[in-house]
Amino acid sequence: DISDRQGHTSLKVHANANFIASAKKRVAVANVFVDKFRPSFVFFSAINSDELNTPNVIPHTLFVDLSLYGIPKIMGLIEALGFYIALGENQLVKIDGSSLAVDKNIQARGASSSNAIANANGLIYFCNLEDVYYFHPSQDVIRSIATGFIREAWRGLATADKQAAAIGYDKRFEMLVIAAGSTIYTYNLPAAFADPLSQDTQAIGSWQLYSVSKTFTKFYTDLTGRCIGLASDGKTYELFSSGVANTMTYSRVLGEADLNLHSLRLTYEASATITAKIFDQTRSDVYPLRTFLFPAQSKHKRVDHHKGAHVRRPLLQISAPVGTKISEIVVNPDPLTDLK
């Protein structure tokens, strides 16, 4: 107890928490050390009716023990659409911000890392050892967002790298970045996912894969919407800065409609051959329907290759040596436009 000269008395209770979130005028902290370490507890403040004058006090008696719901250790706590979303290693639960009712009637999926959880436009994205997922809070849907190639590459990573993975969000480009060891995956969010109340839970974005010399351990989105990464060398770096990226593998879904493929164009410079593959995902996302080989060239020039095929649910995958610079990728370029 500490008393001041005016007779006011306050009680200081010391506690540490790894996660904090706020929903419906209530603050919550999780993964707490109070009298002892309580990795499954979420403590809540009372509802703050006057945000200007009423302090957020976390009482010791208002809590939920998520070990009762399959989460012995909380890996992350995040707010979305007025709910607290808590993830363990094998389970996700949703807690109502007003009533504190816990909803566990959701697929058993968890996060591999505390830093591998992100909120982008009210949807929750996270990684575990097997896949990359999103959780749609208004639909209570968990779905993989990885294509076959990306899923295969993710599962091929070392377990230690996935357990130290991190996810970031760049609001300027509506893009996620996922770092695991020396590999970075980027995911262009589909337009439907810009609205968390959207009924579309099947929209598909596009993936890219990079090999980098730095290991990123954490990301955050700054006030301008930029994705900033903290690297293992202790320095921070801006992700997705302007300019041509050095790419290793690029993967992009070309829509749900059928495609009458006739040609593929790249504008690039590369020290070795670039391999481009077109997959018909109704047949296979492992064996390509058509393969294009673009030769090494030291000058940044446009090259067209012509091969025809009828493709359903087309997926484009481009593999190139590190250091390759690609500024243009066009499927079925219009020769008449080139003459203008």
Coordinates of C-alpha atoms in Angstrom, one line a residue:
D1 CA 0.0 0.0 0.0
I2 CA 1.2 3.5 -0.9
S3 CA -0.4 6.6 0.6
D4 CA 0.1 10.2 -0.7
R5 CA -0.2 13.5 1.3
Q6 CA -3.9 13.8 0.2
G7 CA -4.8 10.5 1.9
H8 CA -5.3 8.6 -1.4
T9 CA -4.3 5.0 -1.2
S10 CA -3.5 2.6 -4.0
L11 CA -2.5 -1.0 -4.2
K12 CA 0.2 -2.1 -6.6
V13 CA 0.0 -5.7 -7.8
H14 CA 3.0 -6.7 -10.0
A15 CA 2.3 -9.1 -12.9
N16 CA 3.8 -9.8 -16.3
A17 CA 1.9 -10.9 -19.4
N18 CA 3.0 -11.8 -22.9
F19 CA -0.1 -10.7 -24.8
I20 CA -2.7 -7.9 -24.5
A21 CA -5.8 -7.1 -26.5
S22 CA -8.9 -4.9 -26.2
A23 CA -12.4 -5.7 -27.3
K24 CA -15.8 -4.0 -26.6
K25 CA -14.2 -1.6 -24.0
R26 CA -12.6 -4.4 -22.1
V27 CA -8.9 -5.1 -21.8
A28 CA -7.5 -8.7 -21.6
V29 CA -4.0 -10.0 -20.9
A30 CA -2.8 -13.6 -21.4
N31 CA 0.1 -15.9 -20.7
V32 CA 0.4 -14.3 -17.3
F33 CA 2.8 -14.6 -14.4
V34 CA 1.1 -13.4 -11.2
D35 CA 1.8 -15.5 -8.2
K36 CA 3.0 -18.2 -10.5
F37 CA 3.2 -18.7 -14.3
R38 CA -0.3 -19.2 -15.7
P39 CA 0.2 -19.9 -19.4
S40 CA -3.4 -20.9 -20.0
F41 CA -5.1 -17.9 -18.2
V42 CA -6.7 -14.8 -19.8
F43 CA -7.4 -12.0 -17.3
F44 CA -10.0 -9.4 -18.1
S45 CA -10.8 -5.9 -16.9
A46 CA -14.3 -4.7 -16.2
I47 CA -16.1 -3.1 -19.2
N48 CA -14.9 0.5 -19.4
S49 CA -18.0 2.7 -19.7
D50 CA -16.0 5.9 -19.7
E51 CA -12.8 5.6 -21.7
L52 CA -11.5 9.0 -20.7
N53 CA -11.8 8.7 -16.9
T54 CA -12.2 5.1 -15.9
P55 CA -8.9 3.2 -15.6
N56 CA -8.6 -0.4 -17.0
V57 CA -7.9 -2.5 -13.9
I58 CA -7.3 -6.2 -14.3
P59 CA -8.9 -7.9 -11.3
H60 CA -7.4 -11.2 -10.1
T61 CA -10.8 -12.8 -10.1
L62 CA -12.1 -12.2 -13.6
F63 CA -10.4 -14.7 -15.8
V64 CA -10.8 -17.7 -18.1
D65 CA -8.6 -20.8 -17.9
L66 CA -8.3 -22.0 -21.5
S67 CA -6.7 -25.3 -20.5
L68 CA -10.3 -26.3 -20.0
Y69 CA -10.8 -25.7 -23.8
G70 CA -7.8 -27.5 -25.1
I71 CA -5.2 -24.7 -24.8
P72 CA -2.7 -25.5 -22.0
K73 CA -0.4 -22.8 -23.3
I74 CA -1.6 -19.7 -25.1
M75 CA 0.5 -18.9 -28.2
G76 CA -1.3 -15.7 -29.0
L77 CA -4.3 -13.4 -28.1
I78 CA -5.7 -11.0 -30.7
E79 CA -8.9 -9.0 -31.2
A80 CA -11.2 -9.3 -34.2
L81 CA -14.7 -8.0 -34.7
G82 CA -15.3 -7.6 -31.0
F83 CA -14.0 -11.0 -30.1
Y84 CA -10.8 -12.2 -28.5
I85 CA -9.2 -14.9 -30.5
A86 CA -6.8 -17.1 -28.5
L87 CA -4.6 -19.8 -30.1
G88 CA -2.7 -22.6 -28.6
E89 CA -0.5 -25.1 -30.4
N90 CA -3.5 -27.3 -31.5
Q91 CA -6.6 -25.3 -30.8
L92 CA -8.3 -21.9 -31.5
V93 CA -11.1 -20.5 -29.4
K94 CA -13.2 -17.3 -29.7
I95 CA -14.2 -15.4 -26.6
D96 CA -17.0 -12.9 -26.7
G97 CA -15.7 -9.5 -25.6
S98 CA -18.9 -8.7 -23.6
S99 CA -20.1 -11.9 -22.0
L100 CA -16.7 -13.7 -22.0
A101 CA -18.4 -16.8 -23.3
V102 CA -15.9 -19.2 -24.9
D103 CA -16.7 -20.8 -28.2
K104 CA -14.6 -23.9 -28.9
N105 CA -16.9 -25.3 -31.7
I106 CA -14.2 -24.5 -34.3
Q107 CA -11.8 -26.8 -36.1
A108 CA -8.8 -27.9 -34.0
R109 CA -6.0 -25.8 -35.5
G110 CA -3.3 -23.9 -33.7
A111 CA -0.2 -21.8 -34.2
S112 CA 3.4 -23.0 -34.4
S113 CA 4.8 -19.7 -33.1
S114 CA 3.6 -16.7 -31.1
N115 CA 4.8 -14.4 -33.8
A116 CA 3.1 -16.4 -36.6
I117 CA -0.4 -14.8 -36.0
A118 CA -1.6 -11.7 -37.7
N119 CA -4.9 -9.7 -38.0
A120 CA -5.4 -8.3 -41.5
N121 CA -8.7 -6.5 -42.1
G122 CA -10.4 -8.4 -39.3
L123 CA -9.4 -11.9 -40.5
I124 CA -6.8 -13.9 -38.5
Y125 CA -3.9 -15.5 -40.4
F126 CA -1.6 -18.1 -38.7
C127 CA 0.9 -20.9 -39.4
N128 CA 1.3 -24.2 -37.8
L129 CA 3.6 -27.1 -38.6
E130 CA 1.5 -28.4 -41.4
D131 CA 0.0 -25.5 -43.2
V132 CA -0.9 -21.8 -43.4
Y133 CA -4.5 -20.8 -42.4
Y134 CA -7.0 -18.0 -42.0
F135 CA -9.8 -17.8 -39.5
H136 CA -13.0 -15.9 -40.6
P137 CA -14.5 -14.7 -37.2
S138 CA -17.9 -13.9 -38.6
Q139 CA -18.2 -17.3 -40.3
D140 CA -16.3 -19.4 -37.7
V141 CA -14.4 -20.9 -40.7
I142 CA -10.7 -22.0 -40.7
R143 CA -9.3 -22.7 -44.1
S144 CA -5.9 -23.3 -45.6
I145 CA -4.8 -20.5 -48.0
A146 CA -1.7 -22.4 -49.3
T147 CA -1.6 -23.8 -52.8
G148 CA -0.2 -27.3 -53.4
F149 CA 3.3 -26.0 -54.2
I150 CA 3.4 -23.6 -51.2
R151 CA 2.1 -26.3 -48.8
E152 CA 4.7 -28.8 -50.0
A153 CA 7.5 -26.2 -49.6
W154 CA 6.2 -25.2 -46.1
R155 CA 6.1 -28.8 -44.9
G156 CA 9.6 -29.3 -46.2
L157 CA 11.0 -26.7 -43.9
A158 CA 12.8 -27.6 -40.7
T159 CA 10.5 -27.8 -37.7
A160 CA 12.7 -25.4 -35.8
D161 CA 12.2 -22.8 -38.5
K162 CA 8.4 -23.2 -38.4
Q163 CA 8.4 -22.9 -34.7
A164 CA 10.2 -19.6 -35.0
A165 CA 8.1 -18.3 -37.9
A166 CA 6.7 -14.8 -38.1
I167 CA 3.8 -13.2 -40.1
G168 CA 3.6 -9.5 -41.1
Y169 CA 1.0 -7.5 -43.0
D170 CA 1.6 -4.6 -45.4
K171 CA -1.6 -2.6 -45.7
R172 CA -0.4 -0.6 -48.7
F173 CA -0.2 -3.6 -50.9
E174 CA -2.8 -5.8 -49.1
M175 CA 0.0 -8.4 -48.6
L176 CA 1.1 -10.9 -46.0
V177 CA 4.7 -11.8 -45.4
I178 CA 5.7 -15.0 -43.7
A179 CA 9.3 -15.6 -42.6
A180 CA 10.7 -19.0 -41.7
G181 CA 14.5 -19.4 -41.5
S182 CA 16.0 -18.0 -44.8
T183 CA 12.7 -18.4 -46.7
I184 CA 10.0 -15.7 -47.1
Y185 CA 6.6 -16.3 -48.5
T186 CA 4.3 -13.5 -49.6
Y187 CA 0.6 -13.7 -50.1
N188 CA -1.5 -11.1 -52.0
L189 CA -4.8 -11.0 -50.2
P190 CA -7.9 -11.5 -52.4
A191 CA -10.1 -8.5 -52.7
A192 CA -13.0 -10.3 -51.0
F193 CA -10.9 -10.5 -47.8
A194 CA -10.7 -6.7 -47.5
D195 CA -14.1 -6.9 -45.7
P196 CA -14.3 -9.2 -42.7
L197 CA -18.1 -9.4 -43.1
S198 CA -17.7 -10.8 -46.6
Q199 CA -19.6 -14.1 -47.1
D200 CA -16.9 -15.3 -49.6
T201 CA -14.7 -17.8 -47.7
Q202 CA -13.2 -19.5 -50.8
A203 CA -11.4 -16.5 -52.4
I204 CA -7.9 -17.2 -53.6
G205 CA -4.9 -14.9 -53.5
S206 CA -1.4 -15.3 -55.1
W207 CA 1.8 -16.5 -53.6
Q208 CA 5.5 -15.7 -54.1
L209 CA 8.5 -17.4 -52.4
Y210 CA 11.9 -15.8 -51.8
S211 CA 15.2 -16.9 -50.5
V212 CA 16.8 -14.3 -48.3
S213 CA 20.1 -13.8 -46.5
K214 CA 18.5 -12.5 -43.3
T215 CA 16.3 -14.2 -40.7
F216 CA 13.3 -12.2 -39.7
T217 CA 12.0 -12.9 -36.2
K218 CA 9.0 -10.5 -35.9
F219 CA 7.0 -8.1 -38.0
Y220 CA 4.8 -5.1 -37.3
T221 CA 2.7 -2.7 -39.4
D222 CA 3.6 1.0 -38.9
L223 CA 1.2 3.9 -39.0
T224 CA 1.7 4.4 -42.7
G225 CA 0.8 0.8 -43.4
R226 CA 4.3 -0.4 -44.1
C227 CA 5.4 -3.9 -43.0
I228 CA 8.6 -3.6 -40.9
G229 CA 10.7 -6.6 -40.1
L230 CA 13.0 -7.2 -37.1
A231 CA 15.9 -9.4 -38.2
S232 CA 18.2 -11.6 -36.2
D233 CA 21.0 -9.0 -36.6
G234 CA 19.0 -6.6 -34.4
K235 CA 18.1 -4.2 -37.3
T236 CA 14.7 -3.3 -38.7
Y237 CA 14.0 -3.4 -42.5
E238 CA 11.1 -2.3 -44.6
L239 CA 9.4 -5.1 -46.5
F240 CA 8.0 -4.7 -50.0
S241 CA 10.0 -1.5 -50.7
S242 CA 9.7 -0.2 -54.3
G243 CA 11.8 -1.7 -57.0
V244 CA 12.2 -5.1 -58.7
A245 CA 12.5 -7.9 -56.2
N246 CA 15.1 -10.7 -56.3
T247 CA 12.9 -13.7 -56.6
M248 CA 13.5 -17.4 -56.3
T249 CA 10.0 -18.9 -56.9
Y250 CA 6.8 -17.1 -57.8
S251 CA 3.4 -18.8 -57.7
R252 CA 0.1 -17.2 -58.7
V253 CA -3.5 -18.5 -59.3
L254 CA -4.8 -17.1 -62.5
G255 CA -8.5 -17.1 -61.6
E256 CA -11.2 -19.8 -61.5
A257 CA -12.2 -19.5 -65.1
D258 CA -10.9 -21.7 -67.9
L259 CA -7.9 -20.3 -69.8
N260 CA -7.1 -20.8 -73.5
L261 CA -3.3 -20.4 -73.1
H262 CA -1.4 -19.4 -76.2
S263 CA 1.7 -17.6 -74.9
L264 CA 3.7 -16.3 -71.9
R265 CA 5.8 -13.2 -71.7
L266 CA 8.6 -12.3 -69.2
T267 CA 10.6 -9.1 -69.1
Y268 CA 13.7 -9.9 -67.1
E269 CA 17.5 -10.4 -66.7
A270 CA 18.8 -13.6 -65.3
S271 CA 22.2 -15.4 -64.9
A272 CA 20.6 -18.8 -65.6
T273 CA 17.5 -20.3 -67.2
I274 CA 14.1 -19.3 -65.8
T275 CA 11.5 -22.1 -65.7
A276 CA 7.8 -21.2 -65.9
K277 CA 5.1 -23.9 -65.4
I278 CA 1.4 -23.8 -66.0
F279 CA -0.7 -26.2 -63.9
D280 CA -4.3 -27.3 -64.5
Q281 CA -5.3 -27.6 -60.8
T282 CA -8.3 -29.8 -61.7
R283 CA -5.7 -32.4 -62.8
S284 CA -2.6 -31.7 -60.6
D285 CA -0.7 -29.0 -58.9
V286 CA 2.4 -31.1 -58.9
Y287 CA 2.8 -32.0 -62.6
P288 CA 2.6 -29.1 -65.0
L289 CA 0.5 -29.0 -68.1
R290 CA 3.0 -26.8 -70.0
T291 CA 6.6 -25.8 -69.2
F292 CA 8.4 -22.7 -70.6
L293 CA 12.1 -22.2 -70.5
F294 CA 13.4 -18.6 -70.7
P295 CA 17.2 -18.4 -71.3
A296 CA 19.7 -16.4 -69.3
Q297 CA 20.3 -12.9 -70.6
S298 CA 22.4 -10.1 -69.1
K299 CA 20.1 -7.2 -70.4
H300 CA 16.6 -6.5 -69.2
K301 CA 14.6 -7.5 -72.2
R302 CA 11.2 -8.9 -73.1
V303 CA 10.9 -12.5 -74.2
D304 CA 7.7 -14.3 -75.5
H305 CA 7.2 -18.1 -75.6
H306 CA 4.3 -19.7 -77.5
K307 CA 2.6 -22.9 -76.4
G308 CA -1.1 -23.7 -76.5
A309 CA -3.3 -25.5 -74.0
H310 CA -6.8 -25.4 -72.5
V311 CA -6.4 -25.0 -68.8
R312 CA -9.0 -25.1 -66.0
R313 CA -8.2 -23.4 -62.7
P314 CA -4.8 -22.3 -64.0
L315 CA -1.8 -21.9 -61.7
L316 CA 1.4 -20.2 -62.8
Q317 CA 4.7 -21.0 -61.1
I318 CA 8.1 -19.4 -62.0
S319 CA 11.4 -20.6 -60.7
A320 CA 14.6 -18.5 -61.2
P321 CA 18.1 -18.2 -59.7
V322 CA 18.5 -15.8 -56.8
G323 CA 19.4 -12.4 -58.3
T324 CA 17.0 -12.6 -61.2
K325 CA 15.1 -9.4 -61.9
I326 CA 11.6 -9.7 -63.4
S327 CA 9.6 -6.6 -64.1
E328 CA 6.8 -8.0 -66.2
I329 CA 4.8 -11.3 -66.3
V330 CA 2.0 -11.5 -68.9
V331 CA -0.1 -14.5 -69.8
N332 CA -1.5 -14.3 -73.3
P333 CA 0.0 -10.9 -74.3
D334 CA -1.9 -9.0 -76.9
P335 CA 0.4 -8.4 -80.0
L336 CA -1.8 -5.6 -81.2
T337 CA -1.2 -3.6 -78.0
D338 CA 2.5 -4.0 -78.5
L339 CA 2.2 -2.2 -81.9
K340 CA 0.6 0.9 -80.4

